[in-house]
mmCIF file of C-alpha atoms in Angstrom:
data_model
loop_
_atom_site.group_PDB
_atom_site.id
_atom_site.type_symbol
_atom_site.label_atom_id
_atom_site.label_comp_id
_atom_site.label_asym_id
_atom_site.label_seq_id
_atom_site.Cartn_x
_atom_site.Cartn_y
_atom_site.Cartn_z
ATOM 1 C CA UNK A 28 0.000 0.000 0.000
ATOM 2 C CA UNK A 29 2.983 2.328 1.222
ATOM 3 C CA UNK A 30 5.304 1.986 -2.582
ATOM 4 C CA UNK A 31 1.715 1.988 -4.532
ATOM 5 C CA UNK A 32 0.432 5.017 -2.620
ATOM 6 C CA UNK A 33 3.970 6.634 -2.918
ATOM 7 C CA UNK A 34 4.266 5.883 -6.575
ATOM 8 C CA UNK A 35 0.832 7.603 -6.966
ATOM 9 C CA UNK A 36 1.421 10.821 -4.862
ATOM 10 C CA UNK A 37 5.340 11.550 -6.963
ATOM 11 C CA UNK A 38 3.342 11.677 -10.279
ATOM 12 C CA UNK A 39 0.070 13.441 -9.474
ATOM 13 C CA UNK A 40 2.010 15.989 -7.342
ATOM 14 C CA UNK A 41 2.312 19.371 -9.823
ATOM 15 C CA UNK A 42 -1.355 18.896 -10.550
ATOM 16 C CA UNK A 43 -2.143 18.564 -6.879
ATOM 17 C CA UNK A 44 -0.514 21.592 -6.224
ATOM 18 C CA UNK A 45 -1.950 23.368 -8.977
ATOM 19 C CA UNK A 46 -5.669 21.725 -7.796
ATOM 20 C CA UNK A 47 -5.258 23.581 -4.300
ATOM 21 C CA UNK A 48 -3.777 26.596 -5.369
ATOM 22 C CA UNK A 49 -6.921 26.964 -7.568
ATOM 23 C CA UNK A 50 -9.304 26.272 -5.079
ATOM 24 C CA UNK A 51 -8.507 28.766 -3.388
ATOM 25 C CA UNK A 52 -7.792 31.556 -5.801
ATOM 26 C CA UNK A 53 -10.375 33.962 -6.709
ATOM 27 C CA UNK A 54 -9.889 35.271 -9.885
ATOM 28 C CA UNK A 55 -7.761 32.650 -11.832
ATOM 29 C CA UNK A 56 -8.243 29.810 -13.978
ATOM 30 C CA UNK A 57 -6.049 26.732 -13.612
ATOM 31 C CA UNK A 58 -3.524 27.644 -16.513
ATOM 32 C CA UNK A 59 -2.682 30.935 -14.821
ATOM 33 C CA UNK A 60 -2.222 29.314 -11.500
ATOM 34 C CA UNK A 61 0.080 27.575 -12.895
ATOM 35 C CA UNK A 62 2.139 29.879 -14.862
ATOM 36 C CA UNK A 63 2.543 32.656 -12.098
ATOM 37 C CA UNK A 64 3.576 29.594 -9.431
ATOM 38 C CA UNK A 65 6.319 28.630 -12.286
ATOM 39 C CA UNK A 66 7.401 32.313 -13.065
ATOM 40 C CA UNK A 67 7.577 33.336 -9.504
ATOM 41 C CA UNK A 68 8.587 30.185 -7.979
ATOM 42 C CA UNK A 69 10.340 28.060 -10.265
ATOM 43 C CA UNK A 70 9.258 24.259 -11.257
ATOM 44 C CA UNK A 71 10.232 22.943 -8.035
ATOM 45 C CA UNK A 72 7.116 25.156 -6.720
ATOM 46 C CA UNK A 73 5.418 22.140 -7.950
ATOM 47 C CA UNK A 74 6.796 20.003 -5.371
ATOM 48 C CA UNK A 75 5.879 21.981 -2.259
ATOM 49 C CA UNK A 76 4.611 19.718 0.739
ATOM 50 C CA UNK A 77 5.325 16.457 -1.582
ATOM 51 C CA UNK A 78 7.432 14.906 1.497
ATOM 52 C CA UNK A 79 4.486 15.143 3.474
ATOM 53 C CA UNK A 80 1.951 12.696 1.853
ATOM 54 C CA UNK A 81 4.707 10.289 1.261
ATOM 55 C CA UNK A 82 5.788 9.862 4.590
ATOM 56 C CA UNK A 83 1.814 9.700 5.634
ATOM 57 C CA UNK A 84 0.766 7.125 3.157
ATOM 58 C CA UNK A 85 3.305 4.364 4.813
ATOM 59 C CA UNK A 86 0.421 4.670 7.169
ATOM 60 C CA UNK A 87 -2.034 6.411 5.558
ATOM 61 C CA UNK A 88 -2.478 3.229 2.984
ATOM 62 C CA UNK A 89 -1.356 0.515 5.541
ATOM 63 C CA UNK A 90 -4.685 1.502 7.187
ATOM 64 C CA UNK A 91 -6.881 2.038 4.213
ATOM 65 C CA UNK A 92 -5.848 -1.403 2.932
ATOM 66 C CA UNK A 93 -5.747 -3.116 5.668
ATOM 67 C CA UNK A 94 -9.073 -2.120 7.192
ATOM 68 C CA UNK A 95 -10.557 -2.686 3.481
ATOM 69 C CA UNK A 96 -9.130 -6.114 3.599
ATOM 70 C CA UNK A 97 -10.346 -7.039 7.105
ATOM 71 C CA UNK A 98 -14.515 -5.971 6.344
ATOM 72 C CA UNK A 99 -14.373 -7.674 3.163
ATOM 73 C CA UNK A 100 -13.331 -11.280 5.313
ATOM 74 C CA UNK A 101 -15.685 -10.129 7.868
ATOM 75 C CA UNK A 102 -18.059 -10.593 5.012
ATOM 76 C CA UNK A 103 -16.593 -14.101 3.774
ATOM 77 C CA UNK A 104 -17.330 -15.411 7.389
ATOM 78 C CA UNK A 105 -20.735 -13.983 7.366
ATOM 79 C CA UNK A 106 -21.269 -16.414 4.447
ATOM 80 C CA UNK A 107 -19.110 -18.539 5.578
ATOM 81 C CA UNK A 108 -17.067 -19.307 2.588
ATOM 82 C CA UNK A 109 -13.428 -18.735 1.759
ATOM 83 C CA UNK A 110 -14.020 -17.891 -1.735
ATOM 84 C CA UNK A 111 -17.139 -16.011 -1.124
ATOM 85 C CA UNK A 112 -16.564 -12.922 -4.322
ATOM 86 C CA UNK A 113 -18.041 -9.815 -2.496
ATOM 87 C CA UNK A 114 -20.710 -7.810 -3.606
ATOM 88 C CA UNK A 115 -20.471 -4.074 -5.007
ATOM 89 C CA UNK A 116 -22.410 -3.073 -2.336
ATOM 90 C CA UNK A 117 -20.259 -4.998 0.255
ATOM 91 C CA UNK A 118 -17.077 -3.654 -1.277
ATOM 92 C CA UNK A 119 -18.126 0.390 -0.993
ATOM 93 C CA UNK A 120 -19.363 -0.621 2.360
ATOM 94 C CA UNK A 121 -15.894 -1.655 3.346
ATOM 95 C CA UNK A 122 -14.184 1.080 0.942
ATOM 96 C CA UNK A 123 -16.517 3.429 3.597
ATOM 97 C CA UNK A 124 -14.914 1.932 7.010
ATOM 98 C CA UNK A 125 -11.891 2.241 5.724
ATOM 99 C CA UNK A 126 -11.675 5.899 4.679
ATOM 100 C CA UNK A 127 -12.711 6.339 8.276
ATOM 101 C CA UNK A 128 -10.329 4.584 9.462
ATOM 102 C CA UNK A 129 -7.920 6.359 7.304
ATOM 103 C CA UNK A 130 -8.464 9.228 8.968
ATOM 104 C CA UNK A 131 -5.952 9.451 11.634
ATOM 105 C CA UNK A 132 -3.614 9.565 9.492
ATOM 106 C CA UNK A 133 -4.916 11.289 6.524
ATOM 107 C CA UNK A 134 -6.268 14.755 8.086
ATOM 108 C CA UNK A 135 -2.344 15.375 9.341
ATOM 109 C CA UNK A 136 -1.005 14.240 6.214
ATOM 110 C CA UNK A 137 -3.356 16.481 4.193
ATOM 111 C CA UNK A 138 -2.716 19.655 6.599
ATOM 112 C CA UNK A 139 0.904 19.611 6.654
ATOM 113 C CA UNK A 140 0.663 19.440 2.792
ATOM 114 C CA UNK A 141 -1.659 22.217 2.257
ATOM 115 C CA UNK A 142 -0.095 24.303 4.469
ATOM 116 C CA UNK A 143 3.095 23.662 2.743
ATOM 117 C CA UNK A 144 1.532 24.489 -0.503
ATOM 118 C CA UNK A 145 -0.047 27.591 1.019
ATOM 119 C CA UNK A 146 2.778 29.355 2.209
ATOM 120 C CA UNK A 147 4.467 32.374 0.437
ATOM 121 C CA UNK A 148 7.698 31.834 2.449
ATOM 122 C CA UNK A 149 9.186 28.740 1.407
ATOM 123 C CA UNK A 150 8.920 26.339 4.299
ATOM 124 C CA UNK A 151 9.985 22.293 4.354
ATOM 125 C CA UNK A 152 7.373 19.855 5.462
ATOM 126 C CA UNK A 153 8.520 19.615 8.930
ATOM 127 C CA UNK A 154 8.818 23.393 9.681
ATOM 128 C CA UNK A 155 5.010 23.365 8.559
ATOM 129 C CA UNK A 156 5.052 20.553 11.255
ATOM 130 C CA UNK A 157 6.446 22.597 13.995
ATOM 131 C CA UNK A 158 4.843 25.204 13.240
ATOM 132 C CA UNK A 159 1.505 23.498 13.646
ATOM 133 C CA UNK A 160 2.566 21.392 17.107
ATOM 134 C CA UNK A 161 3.889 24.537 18.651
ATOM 135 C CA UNK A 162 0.717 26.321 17.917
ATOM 136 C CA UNK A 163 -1.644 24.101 18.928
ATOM 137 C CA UNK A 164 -0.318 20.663 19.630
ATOM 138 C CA UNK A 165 -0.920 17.135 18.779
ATOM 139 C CA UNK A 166 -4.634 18.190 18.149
ATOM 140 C CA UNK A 167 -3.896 20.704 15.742
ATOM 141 C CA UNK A 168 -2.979 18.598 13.266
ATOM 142 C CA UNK A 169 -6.957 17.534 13.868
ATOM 143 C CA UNK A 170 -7.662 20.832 12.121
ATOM 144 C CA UNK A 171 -10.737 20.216 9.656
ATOM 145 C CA UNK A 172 -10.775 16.683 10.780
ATOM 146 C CA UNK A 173 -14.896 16.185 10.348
ATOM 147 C CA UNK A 174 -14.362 17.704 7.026
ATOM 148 C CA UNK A 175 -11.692 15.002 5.958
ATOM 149 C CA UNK A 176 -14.432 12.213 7.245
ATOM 150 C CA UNK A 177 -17.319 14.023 5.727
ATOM 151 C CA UNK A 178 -15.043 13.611 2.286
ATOM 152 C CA UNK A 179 -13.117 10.262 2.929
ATOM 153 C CA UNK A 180 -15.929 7.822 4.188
ATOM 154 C CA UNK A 181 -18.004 8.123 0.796
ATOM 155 C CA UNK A 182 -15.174 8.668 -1.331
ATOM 156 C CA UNK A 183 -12.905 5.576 -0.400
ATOM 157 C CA UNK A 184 -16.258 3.713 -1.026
ATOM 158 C CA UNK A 185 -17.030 4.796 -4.164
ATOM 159 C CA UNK A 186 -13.109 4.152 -4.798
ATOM 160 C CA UNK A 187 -12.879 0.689 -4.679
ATOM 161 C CA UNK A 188 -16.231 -0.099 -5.934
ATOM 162 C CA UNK A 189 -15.433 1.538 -9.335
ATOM 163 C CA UNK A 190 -12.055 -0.541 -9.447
ATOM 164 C CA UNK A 191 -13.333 -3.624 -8.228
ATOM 165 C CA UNK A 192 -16.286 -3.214 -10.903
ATOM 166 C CA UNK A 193 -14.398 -2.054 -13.344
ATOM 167 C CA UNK A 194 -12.158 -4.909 -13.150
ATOM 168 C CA UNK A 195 -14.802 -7.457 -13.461
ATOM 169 C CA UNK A 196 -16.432 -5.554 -16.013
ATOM 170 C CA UNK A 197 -13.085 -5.944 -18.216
ATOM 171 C CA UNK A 198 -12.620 -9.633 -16.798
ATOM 172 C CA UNK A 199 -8.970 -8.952 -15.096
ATOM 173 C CA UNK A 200 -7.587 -12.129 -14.019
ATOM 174 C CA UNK A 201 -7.132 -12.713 -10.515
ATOM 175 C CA UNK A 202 -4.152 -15.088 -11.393
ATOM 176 C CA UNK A 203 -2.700 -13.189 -13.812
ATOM 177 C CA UNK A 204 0.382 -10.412 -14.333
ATOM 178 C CA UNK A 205 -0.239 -7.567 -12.952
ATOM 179 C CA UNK A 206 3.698 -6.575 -15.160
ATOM 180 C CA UNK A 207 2.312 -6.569 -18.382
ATOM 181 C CA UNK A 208 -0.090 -7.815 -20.727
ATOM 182 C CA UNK A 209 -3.651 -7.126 -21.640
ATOM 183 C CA UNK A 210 -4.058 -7.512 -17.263
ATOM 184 C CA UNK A 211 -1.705 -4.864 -16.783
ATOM 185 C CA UNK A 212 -3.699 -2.466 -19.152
ATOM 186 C CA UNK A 213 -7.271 -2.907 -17.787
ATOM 187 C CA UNK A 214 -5.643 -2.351 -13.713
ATOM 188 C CA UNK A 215 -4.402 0.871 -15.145
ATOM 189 C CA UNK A 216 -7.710 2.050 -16.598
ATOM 190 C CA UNK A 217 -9.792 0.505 -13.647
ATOM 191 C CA UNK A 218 -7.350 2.608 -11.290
ATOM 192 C CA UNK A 219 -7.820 5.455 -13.158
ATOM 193 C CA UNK A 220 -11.258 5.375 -13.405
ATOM 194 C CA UNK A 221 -11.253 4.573 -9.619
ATOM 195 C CA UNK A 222 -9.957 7.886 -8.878
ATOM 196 C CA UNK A 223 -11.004 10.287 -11.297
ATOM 197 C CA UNK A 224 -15.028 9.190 -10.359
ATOM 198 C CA UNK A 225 -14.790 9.230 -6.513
ATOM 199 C CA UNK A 226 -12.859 12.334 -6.527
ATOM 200 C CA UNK A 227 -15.670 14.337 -8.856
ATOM 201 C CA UNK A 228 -18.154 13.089 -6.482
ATOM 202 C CA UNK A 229 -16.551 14.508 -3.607
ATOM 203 C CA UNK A 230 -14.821 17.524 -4.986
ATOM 204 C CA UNK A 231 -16.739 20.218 -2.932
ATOM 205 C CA UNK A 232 -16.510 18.295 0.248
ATOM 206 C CA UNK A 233 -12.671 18.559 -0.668
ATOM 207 C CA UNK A 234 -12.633 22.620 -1.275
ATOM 208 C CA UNK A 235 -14.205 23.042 2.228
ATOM 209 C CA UNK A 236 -11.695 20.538 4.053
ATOM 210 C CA UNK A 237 -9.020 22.405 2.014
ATOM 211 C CA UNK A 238 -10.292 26.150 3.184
ATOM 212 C CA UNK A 239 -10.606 25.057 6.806
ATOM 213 C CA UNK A 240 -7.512 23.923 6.474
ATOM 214 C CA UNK A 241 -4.912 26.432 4.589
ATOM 215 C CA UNK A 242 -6.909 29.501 6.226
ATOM 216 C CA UNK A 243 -4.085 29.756 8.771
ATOM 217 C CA UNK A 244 -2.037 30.897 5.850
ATOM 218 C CA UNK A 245 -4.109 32.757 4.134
ATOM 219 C CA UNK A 246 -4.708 34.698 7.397
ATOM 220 C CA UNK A 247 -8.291 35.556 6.943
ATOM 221 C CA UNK A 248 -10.005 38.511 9.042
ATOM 222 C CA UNK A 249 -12.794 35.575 10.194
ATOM 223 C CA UNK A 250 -11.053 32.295 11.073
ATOM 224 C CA UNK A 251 -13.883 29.933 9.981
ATOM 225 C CA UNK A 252 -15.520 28.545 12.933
ATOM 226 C CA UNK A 253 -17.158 25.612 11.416
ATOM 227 C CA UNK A 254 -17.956 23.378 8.146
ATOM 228 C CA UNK A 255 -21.212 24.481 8.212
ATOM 229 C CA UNK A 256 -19.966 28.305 8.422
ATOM 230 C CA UNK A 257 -16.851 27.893 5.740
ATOM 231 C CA UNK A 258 -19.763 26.159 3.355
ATOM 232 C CA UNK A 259 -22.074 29.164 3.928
ATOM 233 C CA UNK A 260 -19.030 31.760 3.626
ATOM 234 C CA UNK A 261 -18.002 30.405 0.522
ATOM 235 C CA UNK A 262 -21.081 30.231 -1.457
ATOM 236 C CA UNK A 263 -22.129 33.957 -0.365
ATOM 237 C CA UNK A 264 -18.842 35.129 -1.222
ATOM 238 C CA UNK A 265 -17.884 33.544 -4.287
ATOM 239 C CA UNK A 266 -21.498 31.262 -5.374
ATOM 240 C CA UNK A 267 -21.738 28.204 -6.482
ATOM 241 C CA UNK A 268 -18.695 27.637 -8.852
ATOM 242 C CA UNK A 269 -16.440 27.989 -5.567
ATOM 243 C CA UNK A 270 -17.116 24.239 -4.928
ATOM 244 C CA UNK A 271 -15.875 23.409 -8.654
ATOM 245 C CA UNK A 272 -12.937 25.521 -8.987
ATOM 246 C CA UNK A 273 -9.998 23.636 -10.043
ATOM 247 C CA UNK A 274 -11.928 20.404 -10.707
ATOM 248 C CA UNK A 275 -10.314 19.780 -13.968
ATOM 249 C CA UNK A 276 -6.784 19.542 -13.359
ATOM 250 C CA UNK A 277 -7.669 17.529 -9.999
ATOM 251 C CA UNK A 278 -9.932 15.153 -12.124
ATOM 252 C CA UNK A 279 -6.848 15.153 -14.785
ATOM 253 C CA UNK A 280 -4.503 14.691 -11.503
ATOM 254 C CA UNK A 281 -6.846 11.767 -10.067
ATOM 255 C CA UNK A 282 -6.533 9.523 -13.381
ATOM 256 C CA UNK A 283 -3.086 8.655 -13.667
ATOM 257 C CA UNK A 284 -2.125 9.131 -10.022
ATOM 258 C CA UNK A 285 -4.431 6.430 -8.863
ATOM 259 C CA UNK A 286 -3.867 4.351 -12.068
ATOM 260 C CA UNK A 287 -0.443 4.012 -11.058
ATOM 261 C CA UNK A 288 -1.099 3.443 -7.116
ATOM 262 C CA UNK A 289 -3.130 0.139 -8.161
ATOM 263 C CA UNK A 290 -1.194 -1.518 -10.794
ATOM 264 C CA UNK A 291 1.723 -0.582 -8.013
ATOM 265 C CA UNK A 292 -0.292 -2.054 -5.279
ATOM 266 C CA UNK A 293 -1.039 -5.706 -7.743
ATOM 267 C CA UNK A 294 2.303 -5.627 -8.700
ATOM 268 C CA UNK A 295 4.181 -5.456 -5.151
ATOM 269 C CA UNK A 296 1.132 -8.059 -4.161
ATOM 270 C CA UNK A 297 2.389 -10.292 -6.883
ATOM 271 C CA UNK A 298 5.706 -10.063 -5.782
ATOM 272 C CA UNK A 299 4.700 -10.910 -2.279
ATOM 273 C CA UNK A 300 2.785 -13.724 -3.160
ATOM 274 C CA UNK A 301 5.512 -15.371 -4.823
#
């Protein structure tokens, strides 16, 4: 989960910066995010708070997979069967306990790296850190936590239903290589799929989570006090295109990033198993 997670995070990250940036940006479009962060800051701008996520999915996807794996055998003993082949419905339930149980570790992760992003003063990943614990202490690294579960619980669930779906759809073999081959191609495009659906279905549970949580850089005159208050805020402010504001390169970002994280994932599984 770790090397497919980390293989995912390396190539989506310029469009993941770009996608918060964005958000979070009044009056520009995604291309002229991203030309004024490259004139201003150089490429490596890109990169900002990419240490972060990496580190956090060792256990960021340790969890997700794990608890994914564990409610789908709950389910096999419920029918008591070994090969029991779970249902869709049994697979988003499970993809839903385990973005909740994702969250310790992904509401840090995801702070640290928006903060990162955030800042006009260059900072590393653990100076954001610092910054944070000194501040306000283990719990403020909890900042826009119900946010991250609002997003997470629905969104890992919709996750692995459209790859395990997908992959049926397409016939994968469960015995085959995950390296190459015809098997190889339809993991990619289930992956891909995977991640560019759940995270359009989500994407303005995301832009709240994200406001809640970069406002300490942005330094607003009104701290948001609440979801409910940075949802209203928002939408008064800016209206309704607020919550779809840098979609596209995020959707664009989500294909290949979780593409690669699952044909990763089957191929270090492969290895394993052998």
């Amino acid at each position: 989960g770790w090397i497919g997670g980390a293989a995912g995070i390396i190539v989506g990250s310029p469009l993941d910066t770009l996608s918060v940036g964005t958000e979070n940006t009044v009056q520009h479009g995604a291309w002229k995010t991203l030309t004024q962060m490259v004139q201003s800051e150089g490429v490596g701008s890109l990169f900002k708070g990419v240490l972060s996520p990496v580190v956090g999915l060792a256990g960021l996807n340790a969890i997700l997979f794990v608890s994914y794996g564990t409610i789908l055998r709950y389910f096999e003993r419920q029918h008591g069967l070994d090969t029991h082949e779970a249902s869709l419905s049994e697979i988003y339930i499970a993809g839903c306990g385990a973005g909740i149980a994702s969250f310790f570790f992904s509401t840090p992760t995801d702070l640290v790296k928006i903060q990162a992003q955030m800042s006009r003063i260059p900072k590393s990943t653990w100076d954001v850190a610092k910054t944070i614990y000194s501040n306000n202490g283990v719990l403020g690294f909890y900042q826009g936590g119900f946010a991250t579960i609002v997003r997470d619980a629905p969104s890992y669930g919709l996750y692995f239903l459209v790859y395990e779906g997908t992959k049926r759809l397409l016939e994968v073999e469960s015995t085959g290589d995950a390296a190459g081959g015809s098997n190889a191609m339809k993991i990619l495009l289930a992956g891909g799929l995977a991640g560019a659906v759940s995270w359009t279905s989500i994407y303005p549970l995301d832009v709240i989570k994200s406001r809640l949580q970069m406002q300490v850089q942005v330094q607003l005159d009104r701290p948001y006090s609440s979801f409910r208050d940075c949802l209203v805020r928002s939408y008064k402010a800016e209206g309704l295109r607020v919550f779809f504001r840098g979609l596209t390169p995020t959707v664009i970002r989500g294909f290949p990033v979780n593409a690669v994280t699952f044909w990763v994932y089957e191929l270090v599984m492969d290895a394993m198993s052998n």
